[in-house]
């Protein structure tokens, strides 16, 4: 049995499944040679005209360019540059409608030709044998050549295949009705196409090169056979006319009997396919140095007066091609880019020609009728019978309508070549290919989203792992590493030996140092060496300086702390000066000194001020009271009477003892002292008149009051108020005795005893007792007025002494109000009532 290669050489052909026979309309455009068109007004050059990444712009708006000059440069995988189709100016770079059924805008360069059509300097090559493999690949890459059969795959990728190529298949079938671009190119430029084939042969080194051409193109077949006579590895094969035999997978099956696996590419089975138009562009780039700036386009249809193939510059608007060939539109005119089977209707004739454009079809309404309304599938299986990929178009359409993308992939949707044979034979006029195109686009978008999500997940997990590692490193930064903890015993022994040697060496050094110190001490004992005490002297001087500074700071602090005591002492000194002046006035009048020695009073006051400023104020008030009492005692001595009260120093001793216990008690004691002084003054007046004592001795009353004040501050305040009431009552009683009347009320000490007993029990009872005392005082006043009316001429002299207590004594009473605000208010009201009563009594005694 012959091998596959022998079968191919013997002219054996195979058949692919399915296929249709649409009516041929190639005779409209293949009777005239390829024409040259005049320069258009502008050229629109999309940056992306191929499968892969866009090129990077290297021109700017307003720049002048030459024909063949690169406008972009490759910037990524499968990226190709584009070139200026003619010389002119870059008038704009903006988004323009693309050559796509959606006409979505794409970034494009707008070039305005200058009419000169000036080329850049070209690099020609006559012999490719002198060029290396990489040099040929770079020439093809920089020329911007992409597959011109419809897919737009970058040619340099296929030319640099790393897989062994057994068969190089040249596609000259051109199975679409109406299209004759490849047919006319093979007729007119067969030699250039063969040169391009030889370039690919040098790059790929295939075992055999097969050129497939449909048998409806006899002129092209003969032209290619004649051009290939010198190359024994090139075989021209005429295949039967059947659509879609021009498909890549179908042509491989017909010429080699090999079948491309599902989801695979021809390189997987050792086959590579190139279009005749692509090989012509390779020949132009390698031998003439021209980039891909133009291509052959079939302009045909019943609305075209001169249907013909033309050389169209890349970027020429479709309208310019139609107008050049005498376009006469009809109602509901359609313009199709591509053939009637696989082409698409253009939304506008302002769409530019790109590298994959091979036909512009402008049919009338009878030539290519409008598709009718879609009807329900009748399950005739005609679509499955004509499918060249042996798919199930009916099932795919159901899954596409239901958006069951997983099932679509299970039924090999992406094996569909979108040939349109299924739609062509469908009696229900279902646009099956449109459903497949939409489903493919949605599945691609889903996969892109999934890929992006996976990448984001990987980045997130990597970041999380990095953060956890950094956190663990921070925690373990100060801990002993396991490697250090797991040191072998031998290494530990070495470390111990080293440490022992160091210790031994240090011990030897310490012994030497001790010997040196002993020698120095011996020399010092002999007197031969004097010690250096300079450092000791400096340290001693520093310590002395620090001591002086500390002493100065302490003195400053003491001065600041004694500012308040100094102010009090100054006030006491001023009081002493005033008192001394009064004493001197008294001595000038021939009297004996009334007050005790000033140094004794000063000593008592200074002792009090050293303890507390408040106690100092209380002591000052006590001193003033003592001075007044001493003055009254001296007056009594002048009249030859005995002192009524105990000695002042005894009273002072008791008051000082009280003030040392509590400031509040001290204030109460001061108030009691003032009351005693007033009572003593009144008693002395009574003695001057030759009368006896109406009340008990003052020291007894004071003793009782002091005992009460030592128990409770509140009781002390009540006791003070009672004492004031007693003093006023005693004064009234003395007035009654002056009038030779018997006392109306019981003795004051009895009343005081009862009131004090009540106050010791409860503060409320104390308030009641105070009210009773006020009532008694009013009653005594009325009785005194009655007695005075009877004996009006008994005494014509006013009562000596002041009616109201001195202002300083009132001030001294203020600390007592701190005990309770309510009781203080009551005491103040009592004091005002007493003052008014005394004023009335004085008016009654006034002889006027």
Coordinates of C-alpha atoms in Angstrom, one line a residue, residues 408-734:
X408 CA -22.5 24.7 24.3
X409 CA -18.9 24.0 25.1
X410 CA -19.8 20.3 25.6
X411 CA -21.2 20.3 22.0
X412 CA -18.0 21.9 20.6
X413 CA -19.4 25.3 19.7
X414 CA -15.9 26.7 19.1
X415 CA -15.3 24.1 16.4
X416 CA -17.9 26.0 14.3
X417 CA -16.1 27.9 11.5
X418 CA -19.2 30.2 10.9
X419 CA -19.4 29.2 7.3
X420 CA -23.1 29.8 7.2
X421 CA -24.0 26.5 5.4
X422 CA -26.6 25.7 8.1
X423 CA -28.3 29.1 7.7
X424 CA -28.2 28.7 3.9
X425 CA -30.2 25.5 3.9
X426 CA -32.6 26.2 6.8
X427 CA -36.2 26.3 5.6
X428 CA -37.3 28.2 8.7
X429 CA -34.9 31.0 7.9
X430 CA -33.3 30.8 11.3
X431 CA -30.1 32.9 11.5
X432 CA -28.1 30.1 13.2
X433 CA -24.7 31.7 12.7
X434 CA -25.8 34.9 14.5
X435 CA -26.8 32.8 17.5
X436 CA -23.4 31.1 17.5
X437 CA -21.5 34.4 17.2
X438 CA -23.3 36.0 20.1
X439 CA -22.8 32.9 22.3
X440 CA -19.1 32.7 21.5
X441 CA -18.7 36.4 22.5
X442 CA -20.5 35.9 25.8
X443 CA -18.5 32.8 26.6
X444 CA -15.2 34.6 25.9
X445 CA -16.3 37.5 28.2
X446 CA -17.1 35.0 30.9
X447 CA -13.8 33.3 30.6
X448 CA -12.0 36.7 30.7
X449 CA -13.9 37.5 33.9
X450 CA -13.0 34.2 35.4
X451 CA -9.3 34.6 34.5
X452 CA -9.4 38.1 36.1
X453 CA -11.1 36.7 39.2
X454 CA -8.5 33.9 39.5
X455 CA -5.7 36.4 39.2
X456 CA -7.2 38.6 41.8
X457 CA -7.6 35.5 44.1
X458 CA -4.0 34.5 43.6
X459 CA -2.9 38.1 44.3
X460 CA -5.1 38.2 47.5
X461 CA -3.8 34.8 48.7
X462 CA -0.2 35.8 48.0
X463 CA -0.7 39.1 49.9
X464 CA -2.3 37.2 52.8
X465 CA 0.5 34.7 53.0
X466 CA 3.1 37.6 52.9
X467 CA 1.4 39.4 55.7
X468 CA 1.1 36.3 57.8
X469 CA 4.8 35.6 57.2
X470 CA 5.8 39.1 58.2
X471 CA 3.6 38.8 61.3
X472 CA 5.3 35.5 62.2
X473 CA 8.7 37.0 61.7
X474 CA 7.9 40.0 63.9
X475 CA 6.7 37.6 66.7
X476 CA 9.8 35.4 66.4
X477 CA 12.3 38.2 65.9
X478 CA 13.5 38.1 69.5
X479 CA 13.2 34.4 70.0
X480 CA 16.0 31.9 69.6
X481 CA 16.0 30.3 66.2
X482 CA 15.7 26.4 66.2
X483 CA 19.0 26.2 64.4
X484 CA 20.7 27.9 67.3
X485 CA 18.8 25.8 69.9
X486 CA 19.8 22.6 68.1
X487 CA 23.5 23.1 68.0
X488 CA 25.5 19.8 68.2
X489 CA 27.3 18.9 71.3
X490 CA 30.7 19.2 69.6
X491 CA 30.1 22.8 68.7
X492 CA 28.9 23.6 72.3
X493 CA 32.1 22.0 73.6
X494 CA 34.2 24.2 71.3
X495 CA 32.4 27.3 72.6
X496 CA 33.0 26.1 76.2
X497 CA 36.7 25.6 75.6
X498 CA 37.0 29.1 74.1
X499 CA 35.2 30.6 77.1
X500 CA 37.5 28.8 79.5
X501 CA 40.6 30.1 77.7
X502 CA 39.3 33.6 77.8
X503 CA 38.6 33.3 81.6
X504 CA 42.1 31.9 82.2
X505 CA 43.6 34.7 80.2
X506 CA 41.6 37.3 82.2
X507 CA 42.7 35.6 85.5
X508 CA 46.4 36.0 84.5
X509 CA 45.8 39.6 83.6
X510 CA 44.1 40.2 86.9
X511 CA 47.1 38.7 88.8
X512 CA 49.5 40.9 86.9
X513 CA 47.4 43.9 87.7
X514 CA 47.3 43.0 91.4
X515 CA 51.1 42.8 91.5
X516 CA 51.4 46.2 89.9
X517 CA 49.0 47.6 92.5
X518 CA 51.0 46.1 95.4
X519 CA 54.2 47.6 94.0
X520 CA 52.6 51.0 93.8
X521 CA 51.4 50.8 97.4
X522 CA 54.9 49.8 98.6
X523 CA 56.4 52.7 96.9
X524 CA 53.9 55.1 98.4
X525 CA 54.6 53.7 101.9
X526 CA 58.3 54.3 101.3
X527 CA 57.6 57.9 100.3
X528 CA 59.2 57.3 97.0
X529 CA 56.0 57.8 95.1
X530 CA 53.4 60.5 95.9
X531 CA 49.8 59.8 95.0
X532 CA 48.0 62.0 92.5
X533 CA 45.1 63.6 94.4
X534 CA 44.1 66.0 91.7
X535 CA 41.0 64.0 90.7
X536 CA 39.9 63.7 94.4
X537 CA 40.3 67.5 94.8
X538 CA 38.2 68.2 91.8
X539 CA 35.4 65.9 93.0
X540 CA 35.5 67.5 96.4
X541 CA 35.2 71.0 94.8
X542 CA 32.2 69.8 92.8
X543 CA 30.5 68.5 95.8
X544 CA 31.0 71.7 97.7
X545 CA 29.6 73.7 94.8
X546 CA 26.6 71.4 94.7
X547 CA 26.0 71.9 98.4
X548 CA 26.2 75.7 98.1
X549 CA 23.7 75.6 95.3
X550 CA 21.3 73.3 97.2
X551 CA 21.5 75.6 100.3
X552 CA 20.7 78.7 98.2
X553 CA 17.7 77.0 96.6
X554 CA 16.5 75.9 100.1
X555 CA 16.8 79.4 101.4
X556 CA 14.8 80.8 98.5
X557 CA 12.1 78.2 99.1
X558 CA 12.0 79.1 102.8
X559 CA 11.7 82.8 102.0
X560 CA 8.8 82.1 99.6
X561 CA 7.0 79.8 102.2
X562 CA 7.4 82.5 104.9
X563 CA 5.8 85.3 102.9
X564 CA 2.4 84.7 104.5
X565 CA 3.9 84.5 108.0
X566 CA 5.8 87.7 107.3
X567 CA 2.6 89.5 106.3
X568 CA 0.9 88.3 109.5
X569 CA 3.9 89.4 111.6
X570 CA 3.8 92.8 110.0
X571 CA 0.1 93.2 110.8
X572 CA 0.8 92.2 114.5
X573 CA 3.7 94.7 114.6
X574 CA 1.4 97.5 113.4
X575 CA -1.1 96.6 116.1
X576 CA 1.6 96.7 118.7
X577 CA 2.7 100.1 117.6
X578 CA -0.9 101.5 117.9
X579 CA -1.3 100.0 121.3
X580 CA 2.0 101.3 122.5
X581 CA 0.9 104.8 121.4
X582 CA -2.3 104.5 123.4
X583 CA -0.3 103.3 126.5
X584 CA 2.0 106.2 126.2
X585 CA -1.0 108.6 126.1
X586 CA -2.4 107.0 129.3
X587 CA 1.0 107.3 131.1
X588 CA 1.1 110.9 130.1
X589 CA -2.2 111.4 131.9
X590 CA -0.7 110.0 135.1
X591 CA -2.4 106.7 135.0
X592 CA -1.0 103.2 135.5
X593 CA -0.5 101.0 132.5
X594 CA -3.8 99.3 131.6
X595 CA -2.5 96.4 129.4
X596 CA 0.0 93.7 130.2
X597 CA 3.5 94.0 128.8
X598 CA 3.6 94.1 125.0
X599 CA 6.3 91.4 124.7
X600 CA 4.0 88.9 126.5
X601 CA 1.1 89.7 124.1
X602 CA 3.5 89.5 121.1
X603 CA 4.8 86.2 122.3
X604 CA 1.4 84.7 122.5
X605 CA 0.3 86.0 119.1
X606 CA 3.5 84.9 117.4
X607 CA 3.1 81.4 118.8
X608 CA -0.4 81.3 117.4
X609 CA 0.6 82.7 113.9
X610 CA 3.4 80.1 113.6
X611 CA 0.7 77.4 113.7
X612 CA -2.0 78.6 111.4
X613 CA -3.1 81.9 109.7
X614 CA -6.6 81.4 111.0
X615 CA -5.4 80.8 114.5
X616 CA -3.4 84.0 114.1
X617 CA -6.5 86.0 113.3
X618 CA -8.3 84.5 116.3
X619 CA -5.3 85.2 118.6
X620 CA -5.4 88.8 117.4
X621 CA -9.1 89.1 118.3
X622 CA -8.4 87.6 121.7
X623 CA -5.6 90.0 122.3
X624 CA -7.9 92.9 121.5
X625 CA -10.5 91.6 124.0
X626 CA -7.8 91.2 126.6
X627 CA -6.7 94.8 126.1
X628 CA -10.2 96.1 126.5
X629 CA -10.8 94.0 129.7
X630 CA -7.5 95.1 131.2
X631 CA -8.4 98.8 130.5
X632 CA -11.7 98.3 132.3
X633 CA -10.0 96.5 135.2
X634 CA -7.6 99.4 135.5
X635 CA -10.5 101.8 135.7
X636 CA -12.0 99.7 138.5
X637 CA -8.7 99.8 140.4
X638 CA -8.7 103.6 140.1
X639 CA -12.0 103.8 141.8
X640 CA -10.8 101.6 144.7
X641 CA -12.9 98.5 143.8
X642 CA -11.8 94.9 143.7
X643 CA -11.6 93.1 140.3
X644 CA -14.9 91.4 139.4
X645 CA -13.4 88.8 137.0
X646 CA -10.5 86.5 137.3
X647 CA -7.1 87.5 136.1
X648 CA -6.7 88.0 132.4
X649 CA -3.9 85.5 132.0
X650 CA -6.1 82.8 133.4
X651 CA -8.8 83.6 130.9
X652 CA -6.2 83.7 128.1
X653 CA -4.8 80.4 129.1
X654 CA -8.2 78.8 128.8
X655 CA -9.0 80.5 125.5
X656 CA -5.6 79.4 124.0
X657 CA -6.1 75.9 125.0
X658 CA -9.4 75.9 123.2
X659 CA -8.0 77.5 120.1
X660 CA -5.2 74.9 119.9
X661 CA -7.9 72.2 119.5
X662 CA -10.0 73.6 116.7
X663 CA -10.3 77.0 114.7
X664 CA -14.0 76.9 115.1
X665 CA -13.8 76.5 118.8
X666 CA -11.3 79.3 118.9
X667 CA -13.8 81.6 117.2
X668 CA -16.5 80.6 119.7
X669 CA -14.0 81.3 122.5
X670 CA -13.3 84.7 121.1
X671 CA -17.0 85.5 121.0
X672 CA -17.3 84.3 124.7
X673 CA -14.3 86.5 125.6
X674 CA -16.0 89.5 124.1
X675 CA -19.1 88.8 126.0
X676 CA -17.2 88.4 129.2
X677 CA -15.5 91.8 128.6
X678 CA -18.8 93.5 128.1
X679 CA -20.2 91.9 131.2
X680 CA -17.2 92.9 133.3
X681 CA -17.5 96.5 132.0
X682 CA -21.1 96.6 133.1
X683 CA -20.2 95.0 136.5
X684 CA -17.6 97.6 137.1
X685 CA -20.1 100.4 136.4
X686 CA -22.4 98.8 139.0
X687 CA -19.6 98.8 141.5
X688 CA -18.9 102.4 140.8
X689 CA -22.5 103.1 141.8
X690 CA -22.0 101.2 145.1
X691 CA -24.3 98.3 144.3
X692 CA -23.8 94.6 144.8
X693 CA -23.3 92.0 142.1
X694 CA -26.6 90.8 140.5
X695 CA -25.1 87.9 138.6
X696 CA -22.7 85.1 139.5
X697 CA -19.1 85.6 138.8
X698 CA -18.1 85.7 135.1
X699 CA -15.5 83.0 135.4
X700 CA -18.2 80.5 136.5
X701 CA -20.3 81.3 133.4
X702 CA -17.3 81.1 131.2
X703 CA -16.4 77.8 132.6
X704 CA -19.8 76.4 131.8
X705 CA -19.8 77.8 128.3
X706 CA -16.3 76.6 127.6
X707 CA -17.3 73.1 128.7
X708 CA -20.2 73.2 126.3
X709 CA -18.1 74.4 123.4
X710 CA -15.5 71.7 123.9
X711 CA -18.3 69.1 123.1
X712 CA -19.8 70.3 119.8
X713 CA -19.3 73.3 117.5
X714 CA -23.0 73.7 117.0
X715 CA -23.6 73.7 120.7
X716 CA -20.8 76.2 121.0
X717 CA -22.5 78.5 118.6
X718 CA -25.8 78.2 120.6
X719 CA -23.9 78.8 123.8
X720 CA -22.3 82.0 122.4
X721 CA -25.8 83.3 121.5
X722 CA -27.0 82.5 125.1
X723 CA -23.9 84.2 126.5
X724 CA -24.7 87.3 124.6
X725 CA -28.3 87.2 125.9
X726 CA -27.0 86.8 129.4
X727 CA -24.8 89.8 129.1
X728 CA -27.6 92.0 127.9
X729 CA -29.9 90.7 130.7
X730 CA -27.2 91.4 133.3
X731 CA -26.9 94.9 132.0
X732 CA -30.6 95.4 132.4
X733 CA -30.6 93.8 135.8
X734 CA -27.9 96.3 136.9

